[in-house]
Short mmCIF file of C-alpha atoms in Angstrom, two decimals:
data_model
loop_
_atom_site.label_atom_id
_atom_site.label_comp_id
_atom_site.label_asym_id
_atom_site.label_seq_id
_atom_site.Cartn_x
_atom_site.Cartn_y
_atom_site.Cartn_z
CA MET X 1 0.00 0.00 0.00
CA ALA X 2 2.76 2.42 0.95
CA SER X 3 4.65 1.94 -2.32
CA GLU X 4 1.47 2.33 -4.39
CA LEU X 5 0.57 5.48 -2.46
CA ASP X 6 4.08 6.89 -3.01
CA GLN X 7 3.86 6.18 -6.74
CA GLU X 8 0.43 7.77 -7.13
CA VAL X 9 1.49 10.88 -5.20
CA ALA X 10 4.67 11.26 -7.25
CA ARG X 11 2.87 11.30 -10.61
CA ARG X 12 0.20 13.84 -9.71
CA ARG X 13 0.28 17.55 -10.49
CA THR X 14 -2.44 19.90 -9.22
CA PHE X 15 -2.24 23.51 -10.35
CA ALA X 16 -4.32 26.60 -11.07
CA ILE X 17 -3.97 29.19 -13.81
CA ILE X 18 -4.12 32.84 -12.73
CA SER X 19 -4.28 35.92 -14.91
CA HIS X 20 -5.88 39.27 -15.58
CA PRO X 21 -9.06 39.12 -17.73
CA ASP X 22 -8.44 38.66 -21.46
CA ALA X 23 -4.88 37.40 -21.06
CA GLY X 24 -5.97 34.15 -22.73
CA LYS X 25 -6.45 31.86 -19.75
CA THR X 26 -9.45 29.94 -21.05
CA THR X 27 -7.68 29.50 -24.38
CA LEU X 28 -4.51 28.17 -22.74
CA THR X 29 -6.61 25.81 -20.61
CA GLU X 30 -8.21 24.36 -23.73
CA LYS X 31 -4.87 23.91 -25.46
CA LEU X 32 -3.44 22.05 -22.46
CA LEU X 33 -6.47 19.73 -22.67
CA LEU X 34 -5.87 19.38 -26.40
CA TYR X 35 -2.28 18.24 -25.88
CA GLY X 36 -3.37 16.05 -22.97
CA GLY X 37 -5.73 14.21 -25.31
CA ALA X 38 -8.81 15.22 -23.31
CA ILE X 39 -10.35 17.01 -26.31
CA HIS X 40 -9.66 16.67 -30.03
CA LEU X 41 -10.64 20.11 -31.32
CA ALA X 42 -10.35 23.35 -29.41
CA GLY X 43 -12.81 26.20 -29.94
CA SER X 44 -11.97 29.55 -28.36
CA VAL X 45 -14.76 31.55 -26.77
CA LYS X 46 -13.63 34.58 -28.76
CA ALA X 47 -13.20 32.94 -32.17
CA ARG X 48 -16.06 34.30 -34.25
CA ARG X 49 -16.01 31.43 -36.67
CA ALA X 50 -16.00 28.76 -33.98
CA SER X 51 -19.29 27.03 -33.30
CA ARG X 52 -18.01 25.58 -30.03
CA HIS X 53 -17.57 27.24 -26.68
CA ALA X 54 -14.67 26.83 -24.28
CA THR X 55 -14.60 23.33 -22.82
CA SER X 56 -13.97 24.70 -19.33
CA ASP X 57 -16.98 27.07 -19.43
CA TRP X 58 -20.12 25.03 -18.68
CA MET X 59 -22.56 27.72 -17.53
CA GLU X 60 -24.76 29.29 -20.24
CA LEU X 61 -23.95 32.77 -18.93
CA GLU X 62 -20.24 32.07 -19.44
CA LYS X 63 -20.84 31.05 -23.03
CA GLU X 64 -22.97 34.14 -23.72
CA ARG X 65 -20.53 36.60 -22.16
CA GLY X 66 -17.30 34.87 -23.23
CA ILE X 67 -15.91 34.96 -19.67
CA SER X 68 -15.32 32.42 -16.92
CA VAL X 69 -17.36 33.14 -13.78
CA THR X 70 -16.83 29.88 -11.89
CA SER X 71 -13.87 27.64 -11.27
CA SER X 72 -13.78 24.45 -13.34
CA VAL X 73 -11.98 21.24 -12.46
CA LEU X 74 -10.29 19.59 -15.43
CA GLN X 75 -8.49 16.27 -15.14
CA PHE X 76 -6.48 14.40 -17.76
CA PRO X 77 -3.46 12.08 -18.12
CA TYR X 78 -0.29 13.22 -19.88
CA ARG X 79 2.90 11.20 -20.35
CA GLY X 80 2.58 9.24 -17.12
CA HIS X 81 1.29 12.17 -15.06
CA ALA X 82 -2.21 12.55 -13.64
CA VAL X 83 -2.96 16.25 -14.12
CA ASN X 84 -5.54 18.18 -12.08
CA LEU X 85 -6.02 21.59 -13.68
CA LEU X 86 -8.10 24.10 -11.72
CA ASP X 87 -9.41 26.68 -14.16
CA THR X 88 -10.45 29.87 -12.39
CA PRO X 89 -12.34 33.06 -13.26
CA GLY X 90 -10.14 35.83 -14.61
CA HIS X 91 -12.63 38.64 -14.01
CA GLN X 92 -11.87 40.53 -10.80
CA ASP X 93 -15.51 40.43 -9.69
CA PHE X 94 -15.16 36.68 -9.21
CA SER X 95 -11.77 36.73 -7.50
CA GLU X 96 -13.14 35.18 -4.29
CA ASP X 97 -13.74 31.92 -6.17
CA THR X 98 -10.18 32.08 -7.43
CA TYR X 99 -8.78 32.66 -3.93
CA ARG X 100 -10.60 29.57 -2.65
CA THR X 101 -9.43 27.47 -5.56
CA LEU X 102 -5.80 28.40 -4.92
CA ALA X 103 -6.16 26.76 -1.50
CA ALA X 104 -6.48 23.43 -3.35
CA ALA X 105 -3.52 23.96 -5.73
CA ASP X 106 0.12 22.97 -5.25
CA SER X 107 1.43 25.44 -7.82
CA ALA X 108 0.17 28.18 -10.12
CA VAL X 109 0.72 29.17 -13.73
CA MET X 110 0.72 32.96 -14.07
CA LEU X 111 -0.42 33.94 -17.55
CA ILE X 112 0.77 37.30 -18.87
CA ASP X 113 -0.23 39.17 -22.02
CA ALA X 114 2.99 39.96 -23.92
CA ALA X 115 1.69 43.41 -24.85
CA LYS X 116 0.24 44.42 -21.46
CA GLY X 117 2.63 42.80 -18.98
CA VAL X 118 1.68 42.62 -15.30
CA GLU X 119 -1.90 43.86 -14.84
CA PRO X 120 -3.86 44.72 -11.64
CA GLN X 121 -5.69 41.40 -11.19
CA THR X 122 -2.43 39.53 -11.77
CA LYS X 123 -0.87 41.44 -8.87
CA LYS X 124 -3.73 40.50 -6.51
CA LEU X 125 -3.62 36.82 -7.39
CA PHE X 126 0.16 36.75 -7.23
CA LYS X 127 -0.04 38.03 -3.65
CA VAL X 128 -2.42 35.20 -2.74
CA CYS X 129 0.01 32.66 -4.21
CA ARG X 130 2.81 34.29 -2.24
CA MET X 131 0.77 34.05 0.98
CA ARG X 132 0.18 30.37 0.29
CA GLY X 133 3.87 29.88 -0.52
CA ILE X 134 3.26 27.93 -3.73
CA PRO X 135 5.66 27.90 -6.71
CA ILE X 136 4.69 30.16 -9.60
CA PHE X 137 5.39 29.45 -13.28
CA THR X 138 5.02 32.20 -15.88
CA PHE X 139 3.68 31.79 -19.41
CA VAL X 140 3.96 34.89 -21.59
CA ASN X 141 1.09 34.64 -24.07
CA LYS X 142 0.08 36.21 -27.39
CA LEU X 143 3.54 36.21 -28.99
CA ASP X 144 1.67 35.90 -32.29
CA ARG X 145 0.91 39.63 -31.85
CA TRP X 146 3.30 42.51 -31.42
CA GLY X 147 4.13 43.07 -27.75
CA ARG X 148 6.83 44.22 -25.39
CA ALA X 149 10.39 42.94 -25.46
CA PRO X 150 10.93 39.75 -23.41
CA LEU X 151 13.74 41.37 -21.39
CA GLU X 152 11.41 44.24 -20.51
CA LEU X 153 8.78 41.77 -19.27
CA MET X 154 11.39 39.98 -17.15
CA ASP X 155 12.36 43.28 -15.57
CA GLU X 156 8.71 44.14 -14.88
CA LEU X 157 8.18 40.87 -13.00
CA GLU X 158 10.99 41.81 -10.66
CA GLN X 159 10.05 45.49 -10.29
CA VAL X 160 6.28 45.02 -9.84
CA LEU X 161 5.98 41.57 -8.27
CA GLY X 162 9.36 41.24 -6.62
CA ILE X 163 10.21 37.89 -8.20
CA ARG X 164 13.12 37.06 -10.47
CA ALA X 165 12.44 35.18 -13.71
CA TYR X 166 14.45 32.44 -15.40
CA PRO X 167 13.43 31.94 -19.06
CA MET X 168 13.28 28.19 -19.71
CA ASN X 169 12.86 28.98 -23.37
CA TRP X 170 13.21 32.11 -25.51
CA PRO X 171 11.00 33.36 -28.34
CA ILE X 172 12.24 33.59 -31.89
CA GLY X 173 10.52 36.65 -33.38
CA MET X 174 7.20 38.23 -32.48
CA GLY X 175 3.88 39.01 -34.13
CA PRO X 176 3.70 37.72 -37.73
CA GLU X 177 7.44 36.90 -37.41
CA PHE X 178 6.99 34.60 -34.37
CA ARG X 179 8.65 31.40 -35.57
CA GLY X 180 9.18 29.30 -32.47
CA VAL X 181 11.08 28.97 -29.19
CA TYR X 182 14.60 28.00 -28.17
CA ASP X 183 14.92 25.52 -25.28
CA ARG X 184 17.84 26.72 -23.16
CA GLN X 185 18.32 23.37 -21.42
CA SER X 186 18.49 21.11 -24.47
CA LYS X 187 19.80 23.86 -26.80
CA VAL X 188 17.15 22.87 -29.31
CA VAL X 189 15.12 25.20 -31.52
CA HIS X 190 11.41 24.33 -31.90
CA VAL X 191 10.02 25.88 -35.07
CA PHE X 192 6.26 25.73 -35.52
CA ALA X 193 4.14 25.49 -38.65
CA ALA X 194 0.64 26.97 -38.70
CA GLU X 195 -1.84 24.77 -40.53
CA GLY X 196 -4.50 27.43 -41.01
CA ARG X 197 -6.86 25.75 -38.52
CA HIS X 198 -6.95 28.65 -36.05
CA GLY X 199 -5.30 26.58 -33.35
CA GLU X 200 -8.00 23.90 -33.28
CA SER X 201 -5.56 20.98 -33.44
CA GLU X 202 -2.01 20.24 -32.34
CA VAL X 203 0.50 22.35 -34.21
CA GLN X 204 3.25 20.76 -36.28
CA GLU X 205 6.75 21.51 -35.08
CA ARG X 206 10.30 20.79 -36.15
CA SER X 207 13.02 20.46 -33.52
CA ILE X 208 16.67 20.99 -34.41
CA SER X 209 19.84 21.68 -32.42
CA ILE X 210 21.07 25.26 -32.56
CA ASP X 211 24.56 23.90 -33.34
CA SER X 212 23.36 21.74 -36.23
CA PRO X 213 24.48 22.80 -39.71
CA ASP X 214 20.84 22.34 -40.77
CA ILE X 215 19.68 25.16 -38.48
CA LEU X 216 19.78 27.60 -41.41
CA THR X 217 17.09 25.53 -43.13
CA VAL X 218 14.57 26.68 -40.52
CA LEU X 219 15.97 30.07 -39.43
CA SER X 220 17.42 32.92 -41.45
CA GLU X 221 20.95 34.12 -40.71
CA ARG X 222 19.49 37.27 -39.14
CA GLU X 223 17.12 35.28 -36.88
CA LEU X 224 19.93 32.95 -35.80
CA ALA X 225 22.34 35.81 -35.06
CA THR X 226 19.71 37.68 -33.02
CA LEU X 227 18.84 34.52 -31.06
CA LYS X 228 22.48 33.74 -30.23
CA GLU X 229 23.09 37.31 -29.12
CA GLU X 230 20.05 37.31 -26.79
CA ILE X 231 20.88 33.86 -25.33
CA GLU X 232 24.45 34.97 -24.61
CA LEU X 233 23.09 38.01 -22.80
CA LEU X 234 20.81 35.77 -20.69
CA ASP X 235 23.64 33.34 -19.88
CA ILE X 236 25.94 36.13 -18.72
CA GLY X 237 23.51 38.43 -16.91
CA GLY X 238 20.66 36.16 -15.90
CA ASP X 239 19.98 34.19 -12.75
CA GLU X 240 21.18 30.67 -12.10
CA PHE X 241 18.34 28.15 -12.13
CA THR X 242 17.72 26.10 -8.99
CA ARG X 243 14.60 24.12 -8.08
CA GLU X 244 15.01 25.27 -4.47
CA LYS X 245 14.48 28.91 -5.48
CA VAL X 246 11.42 27.92 -7.53
CA GLU X 247 9.90 25.94 -4.64
CA GLN X 248 10.55 28.83 -2.26
CA GLY X 249 8.84 31.31 -4.60
CA GLN X 250 12.03 33.31 -5.23
CA LEU X 251 12.31 32.41 -8.91
CA THR X 252 9.67 31.85 -11.57
CA PRO X 253 10.44 29.64 -14.58
CA MET X 254 9.36 31.64 -17.63
CA PHE X 255 7.96 30.36 -20.93
CA PHE X 256 6.88 32.07 -24.15
CA GLY X 257 4.25 31.13 -26.69
CA SER X 258 0.83 31.70 -28.21
CA ALA X 259 -2.11 29.74 -26.84
CA MET X 260 -4.28 30.84 -29.76
CA THR X 261 -2.00 29.27 -32.38
CA ASN X 262 -0.65 26.51 -30.06
CA PHE X 263 2.92 27.77 -30.60
CA GLY X 264 4.95 26.84 -27.52
CA VAL X 265 2.18 25.06 -25.61
CA ARG X 266 3.63 21.55 -25.76
CA PRO X 267 7.20 22.62 -24.75
CA PHE X 268 5.67 24.50 -21.83
CA LEU X 269 3.54 21.53 -20.69
CA ASP X 270 6.49 19.11 -20.89
CA HIS X 271 8.76 21.35 -18.80
CA PHE X 272 6.07 22.39 -16.35
CA LEU X 273 5.07 18.84 -15.39
CA THR X 274 8.73 17.99 -14.82
CA LEU X 275 9.36 21.01 -12.59
CA ALA X 276 6.01 21.43 -10.79
CA PRO X 277 5.77 19.93 -7.31
CA ALA X 278 3.89 16.74 -6.53
CA PRO X 279 1.13 17.06 -3.90
CA THR X 280 2.41 18.76 -0.76
CA SER X 281 1.46 18.66 2.92
CA ARG X 282 -1.40 20.74 4.32
CA GLN X 283 -1.44 22.44 7.71
CA THR X 284 -3.86 21.20 10.38
CA LYS X 285 -4.49 22.15 14.00
CA ASN X 286 -2.21 19.21 14.91
CA GLY X 287 0.61 20.09 12.51
CA PRO X 288 1.25 19.30 8.82
CA ARG X 289 -0.51 16.40 7.14
CA GLU X 290 1.75 14.66 4.62
CA PRO X 291 0.25 13.27 1.40
CA THR X 292 1.85 9.88 2.09
CA HIS X 293 0.04 9.51 5.43
CA PRO X 294 -1.84 6.18 5.11
CA LYS X 295 -5.18 7.52 6.42
CA PHE X 296 -7.49 9.37 4.05
CA ALA X 297 -8.07 13.11 4.61
CA GLY X 298 -9.38 15.93 2.44
CA PHE X 299 -11.17 19.27 2.51
CA VAL X 300 -14.02 20.91 0.57
CA PHE X 301 -12.95 24.07 -1.28
CA LYS X 302 -15.88 24.59 -3.64
CA ILE X 303 -19.57 23.74 -3.91
CA GLN X 304 -21.42 23.96 -7.21
CA ALA X 305 -25.17 23.66 -7.59
CA ASN X 306 -27.00 22.64 -10.77
CA MET X 307 -24.08 21.57 -12.93
CA ASP X 308 -26.61 19.11 -14.33
CA PRO X 309 -29.85 21.14 -14.71
CA ALA X 310 -31.82 17.94 -15.34
CA HIS X 311 -31.09 16.68 -11.82
CA ARG X 312 -30.83 19.96 -9.83
CA ASP X 313 -28.02 18.41 -7.81
CA ARG X 314 -25.14 19.86 -5.80
CA ILE X 315 -21.53 18.81 -6.00
CA ALA X 316 -18.94 19.40 -3.28
CA PHE X 317 -15.42 19.60 -4.72
CA MET X 318 -12.93 17.96 -2.38
CA ARG X 319 -9.14 18.06 -2.56
CA VAL X 320 -7.66 14.75 -1.39
CA VAL X 321 -4.76 15.57 0.94
CA SER X 322 -3.58 12.18 2.18
CA GLY X 323 -4.22 8.46 1.91
CA ARG X 324 -6.55 6.81 -0.56
CA TYR X 325 -10.18 7.60 -1.17
CA THR X 326 -12.33 4.64 -2.17
CA LYS X 327 -15.87 4.74 -3.49
CA GLY X 328 -18.54 4.55 -0.81
CA MET X 329 -16.18 4.96 2.11
CA SER X 330 -17.16 6.78 5.30
CA ALA X 331 -15.20 9.61 6.87
CA PHE X 332 -15.43 11.82 9.95
CA HIS X 333 -17.02 15.20 9.22
CA SER X 334 -15.22 17.55 11.62
CA ARG X 335 -17.77 20.38 11.61
CA LEU X 336 -20.76 18.07 12.11
CA GLY X 337 -18.84 15.82 14.51
CA LYS X 338 -20.04 12.56 12.98
CA GLU X 339 -19.25 9.89 10.40
CA VAL X 340 -20.71 10.50 6.95
CA ARG X 341 -20.74 8.39 3.80
CA LEU X 342 -18.97 9.99 0.83
CA ALA X 343 -21.31 9.04 -1.96
CA LYS X 344 -21.24 9.08 -5.76
CA PRO X 345 -17.66 10.27 -6.37
CA SER X 346 -16.93 11.81 -9.77
CA GLN X 347 -14.06 13.31 -11.71
CA PHE X 348 -14.62 16.12 -14.17
CA LEU X 349 -13.90 17.62 -17.52
CA ALA X 350 -15.82 20.84 -16.80
CA ALA X 351 -19.48 19.69 -16.62
CA GLU X 352 -18.77 16.17 -17.92
CA ARG X 353 -18.56 13.65 -15.10
CA THR X 354 -16.93 10.25 -14.86
CA ALA X 355 -17.69 7.91 -11.97
CA ILE X 356 -14.53 6.79 -10.19
CA GLU X 357 -13.58 3.98 -7.83
CA ASP X 358 -10.73 5.67 -5.99
CA ALA X 359 -8.65 8.85 -5.75
CA TRP X 360 -5.22 9.79 -4.43
CA PRO X 361 -3.54 12.84 -2.85
CA GLY X 362 -3.65 15.78 -5.24
CA ASP X 363 -6.84 14.62 -6.93
CA VAL X 364 -9.95 16.76 -6.90
CA ILE X 365 -13.18 14.78 -6.80
CA GLY X 366 -16.83 15.73 -6.74
CA LEU X 367 -19.07 14.35 -4.00
CA PHE X 368 -22.85 14.30 -4.16
CA ASP X 369 -23.97 16.87 -1.60
CA PRO X 370 -27.39 16.46 0.04
CA GLY X 371 -26.77 19.75 1.89
CA MET X 372 -24.28 18.66 4.54
CA PHE X 373 -21.10 20.21 3.13
CA ARG X 374 -19.76 23.74 3.33
CA ILE X 375 -16.67 25.35 1.90
CA GLY X 376 -13.76 24.60 4.25
CA ASP X 377 -15.16 21.36 5.72
CA THR X 378 -12.58 18.72 6.71
CA LEU X 379 -13.20 15.02 6.04
CA CYS X 380 -10.87 12.39 7.47
CA GLU X 381 -10.59 8.69 8.17
CA GLY X 382 -10.53 7.43 11.73
CA GLU X 383 -9.79 10.70 13.56
CA ASP X 384 -10.92 14.26 14.18
CA LEU X 385 -8.77 16.48 11.97
CA LEU X 386 -9.16 20.14 11.04
CA PHE X 387 -7.37 21.75 8.09
CA ASP X 388 -6.70 25.48 8.01
CA SER X 389 -9.93 27.11 6.89
CA VAL X 390 -10.57 28.22 3.33
CA PRO X 391 -10.91 32.03 3.51
CA ARG X 392 -14.33 33.68 3.35
CA PHE X 393 -13.92 37.31 2.34
CA SER X 394 -15.81 40.37 3.48
CA PRO X 395 -18.28 41.56 0.78
CA GLU X 396 -18.00 45.05 -0.67
CA TYR X 397 -21.38 45.39 -2.45
CA PHE X 398 -24.80 44.86 -0.90
CA ALA X 399 -28.44 44.71 -2.04
CA ILE X 400 -31.86 43.78 -0.67
CA VAL X 401 -33.42 40.88 -2.59
CA ARG X 402 -37.14 40.94 -3.41
CA SER X 403 -39.18 38.44 -5.38
CA LYS X 404 -41.01 39.76 -8.45
CA ASP X 405 -43.59 36.99 -8.02
CA PRO X 406 -44.77 36.29 -4.43
CA LEU X 407 -45.90 32.82 -5.51
CA ARG X 408 -42.27 31.91 -6.39
CA ARG X 409 -40.86 33.04 -3.04
CA LYS X 410 -39.95 29.52 -1.91
CA GLN X 411 -37.96 28.95 -5.11
CA MET X 412 -36.19 32.28 -4.53
CA GLU X 413 -35.26 31.34 -0.95
CA LYS X 414 -34.01 27.92 -2.04
CA GLY X 415 -31.89 29.51 -4.76
CA LEU X 416 -30.41 32.08 -2.38
CA GLU X 417 -29.64 29.42 0.21
CA GLN X 418 -27.93 27.07 -2.23
CA LEU X 419 -25.98 29.80 -4.00
CA SER X 420 -24.77 31.17 -0.65
CA GLU X 421 -23.56 27.70 0.38
CA GLU X 422 -21.82 27.53 -2.98
CA GLY X 423 -20.02 30.79 -2.19
CA THR X 424 -21.56 32.77 -5.07
CA VAL X 425 -23.04 35.28 -2.61
CA GLN X 426 -23.29 35.76 1.15
CA ILE X 427 -26.78 36.03 2.63
CA PHE X 428 -27.56 38.25 5.63
CA GLN X 429 -30.83 38.60 7.50
CA GLN X 430 -32.17 41.92 8.71
CA LEU X 431 -32.81 41.80 12.46
CA GLY X 432 -36.16 40.27 13.34
CA MET X 433 -37.13 39.72 9.69
CA GLY X 434 -35.82 36.22 8.97
CA MET X 435 -35.73 35.60 5.23
CA LYS X 436 -38.11 38.48 4.49
CA ASP X 437 -36.18 40.93 2.31
CA PRO X 438 -32.77 39.32 2.89
CA ILE X 439 -29.56 41.21 2.09
CA VAL X 440 -26.99 39.71 -0.25
CA GLY X 441 -23.32 40.67 -0.16
CA VAL X 442 -20.80 40.08 -2.95
CA VAL X 443 -17.11 40.82 -3.51
CA GLY X 444 -17.64 42.03 -7.09
CA ALA X 445 -20.63 43.86 -8.57
CA LEU X 446 -20.91 41.52 -11.58
CA GLN X 447 -21.86 38.75 -9.13
CA PHE X 448 -25.27 40.45 -8.79
CA GLU X 449 -25.88 39.79 -12.49
CA VAL X 450 -24.85 36.16 -12.09
CA LEU X 451 -27.15 35.84 -9.06
CA GLN X 452 -30.19 37.15 -10.95
CA TYR X 453 -29.40 34.97 -13.97
CA ARG X 454 -28.96 31.78 -11.98
CA VAL X 455 -31.96 32.28 -9.65
CA GLU X 456 -34.17 32.77 -12.72
CA HIS X 457 -32.75 30.04 -14.95
CA GLU X 458 -31.96 27.40 -12.32
CA TYR X 459 -34.71 27.98 -9.75
CA GLY X 460 -37.47 29.61 -11.80
CA ALA X 461 -37.76 32.77 -9.70
CA ARG X 462 -37.29 36.34 -10.91
CA ILE X 463 -35.82 38.77 -8.39
CA MET X 464 -35.21 42.49 -7.95
CA LEU X 465 -32.07 43.85 -6.31
CA ASP X 466 -32.22 47.17 -4.45
CA ARG X 467 -28.64 48.30 -3.99
CA LEU X 468 -27.59 49.50 -0.54
CA PRO X 469 -25.05 52.28 0.15
CA PHE X 470 -22.70 50.13 2.26
CA SER X 471 -19.14 49.19 1.28
CA HIS X 472 -17.79 47.25 4.30
CA ALA X 473 -18.98 44.31 6.39
CA ARG X 474 -17.43 43.44 9.75
CA TRP X 475 -18.24 40.57 12.11
CA VAL X 476 -18.42 41.87 15.68
CA VAL X 477 -16.89 40.23 18.76
CA GLY X 478 -16.78 41.64 22.28
CA PRO X 479 -18.69 42.22 25.51
CA ASN X 480 -21.97 44.12 25.78
CA PHE X 481 -22.60 44.34 22.05
CA ASP X 482 -26.28 45.09 21.49
CA PRO X 483 -27.25 44.62 17.83
CA LYS X 484 -30.61 46.35 18.32
CA THR X 485 -29.07 49.70 19.32
CA PHE X 486 -25.94 49.72 17.19
CA ASP X 487 -27.47 51.08 13.95
CA TRP X 488 -26.67 54.75 13.46
CA GLU X 489 -28.11 57.39 11.11
CA GLY X 490 -27.94 55.26 7.99
CA ASN X 491 -24.16 54.99 8.26
CA ARG X 492 -24.29 51.44 9.57
CA GLN X 493 -26.76 48.58 9.83
CA THR X 494 -26.56 45.43 11.96
CA VAL X 495 -27.52 42.11 10.35
CA GLN X 496 -26.98 38.39 10.97
CA ASP X 497 -25.07 35.88 8.87
CA ARG X 498 -26.28 32.35 8.07
CA ASP X 499 -25.05 31.12 11.47
CA GLY X 500 -26.87 33.83 13.40
CA LEU X 501 -23.67 35.73 14.17
CA PRO X 502 -23.90 39.54 14.15
CA LEU X 503 -22.10 41.71 11.67
CA VAL X 504 -22.33 45.39 10.83
CA LEU X 505 -22.55 46.94 7.37
CA PHE X 506 -20.75 50.30 7.13
CA ARG X 507 -21.36 53.01 4.56
CA ASP X 508 -17.69 54.00 4.11
CA ASP X 509 -14.23 54.07 5.71
CA TRP X 510 -15.18 56.95 7.96
CA ALA X 511 -18.19 55.11 9.43
CA LEU X 512 -16.04 52.06 10.19
CA GLN X 513 -13.29 54.16 11.75
CA HIS X 514 -15.86 56.05 13.86
CA ALA X 515 -17.26 52.79 15.25
CA GLU X 516 -13.78 51.46 16.06
CA GLU X 517 -12.92 54.65 17.95
CA LYS X 518 -16.23 54.82 19.86
CA HIS X 519 -16.17 51.12 20.81
CA PRO X 520 -12.59 50.08 21.61
CA GLU X 521 -13.95 47.10 23.58
CA LEU X 522 -15.27 45.53 20.35
CA LYS X 523 -13.40 43.78 17.56
CA PHE X 524 -14.55 44.35 13.98
CA LEU X 525 -13.36 41.39 11.90
CA SER X 526 -13.19 41.21 8.11
CA ALA X 527 -13.05 37.40 7.95
CA ALA X 528 -15.72 35.04 9.27
CA PRO X 529 -13.51 32.01 10.06
CA LEU X 530 -11.53 33.93 12.66
CA LEU X 531 -14.76 34.96 14.34
CA ARG X 532 -15.89 31.36 14.64
CA GLN X 533 -12.64 30.46 16.35
CA LEU X 534 -13.09 33.36 18.78
CA ALA X 535 -16.71 32.43 19.42
CA ALA X 536 -15.72 28.84 20.15
CA THR X 537 -13.28 29.99 22.82
CA GLY X 538 -15.77 32.39 24.37
CA SER X 539 -13.81 35.53 23.43
#
């Protein structure tokens, strides 16, 4: 058992792709699936002539808008590896889903637009990766268009993000003149040939040593001279490559290519799977849990309702941390304090499910959820274990929800409840009103649009949203807090979260600062998990 567990851990790679919107993340995801053999033709969401939509985008709204608004789990084999690819939303209004997904990843691929460089959302997500201490790999995309010089992009990574870059390969040309990439390790030039299929199938490539006399059959003398000059500059002035620096987040391996045309995708995938870490340990209240620990353990990082509209079901996505999961097994549910059966396990290619018999550390599996799972729940075999909680962020936009049809109120309440458990929105109750005119809070304003769309199309209820003037939410801990008297002149309103815990909505920074100064005996917390820990200890 131990040797089989070791082997399965060693061949797994679990990673997420992070980027600013429109950097090409969904396109790169599809091309990785293409080379992994999971799909045979790729259709970009933005290709006007393509009749297909992105494989990773399963929600109708995503297909209509051409953006990813939920995280997808994509699993495929590639050259002896079992790859778990966590595709995440690029739009900043859905960044909370991305933050949660990064908790389940062992490494991240940072996608950068060659013309735009490091963009605002990239900075935010990079910081989250830094906080988690996971290795970061960089893929510079859209070399088939004119962009900034590769050396300039390397410098920007260091100046803006504070991380040094080591180019694993180097581009030959740019825009219409983008010919291929040079592999610095093998000293081989990969020259690509476009087949006029708009990147739908694997691109043909020719590989030849830079020292071969035949190199001039694929590169012009000018291209070869420019390449040698740039490589010499990198060898003399660049960083030394060490895996230790990569694992410590001090150095990012850098790759160049074009996801749209498939140029450079396969060389990137080959190198990445060699360098990326196998599943790593996860911190618990009792210390780190190693993936090779013989007892099964895992945690829920995402819940998705209605992936199959015909069945109106809910799926809890669980990252396996240690041991072996087997179909139908029971595990201890730490939050509920009891044994539960983990039923109907599935693996995914976006919305397509495959029933599985077992899973190993690093795998992400979907469990049928009858309503007993929440984001952050720990499941373990034979003991009470608690992994560090998956963060739940303070909303920044708020609205009162009202049903347009009183006869569909039950459907509205069911939709709100399930979507809040999924993490799409947070639901708050006004004091003494229960679920009458509940308040929803979101991290990004576009989530309101997704909420209305999904409540109508998945639950059959049309809703109105009356926006509120608040911009901060803080959970309150401390003695003598009276929710009924805390509201003040429209600058703040006290509500309850789904667990009945009080929190205060503040109009602006000044209102929050005023409350902190007037009530030094109270703590105003921006994260719910910390509050639950304080409440459990009686603080």
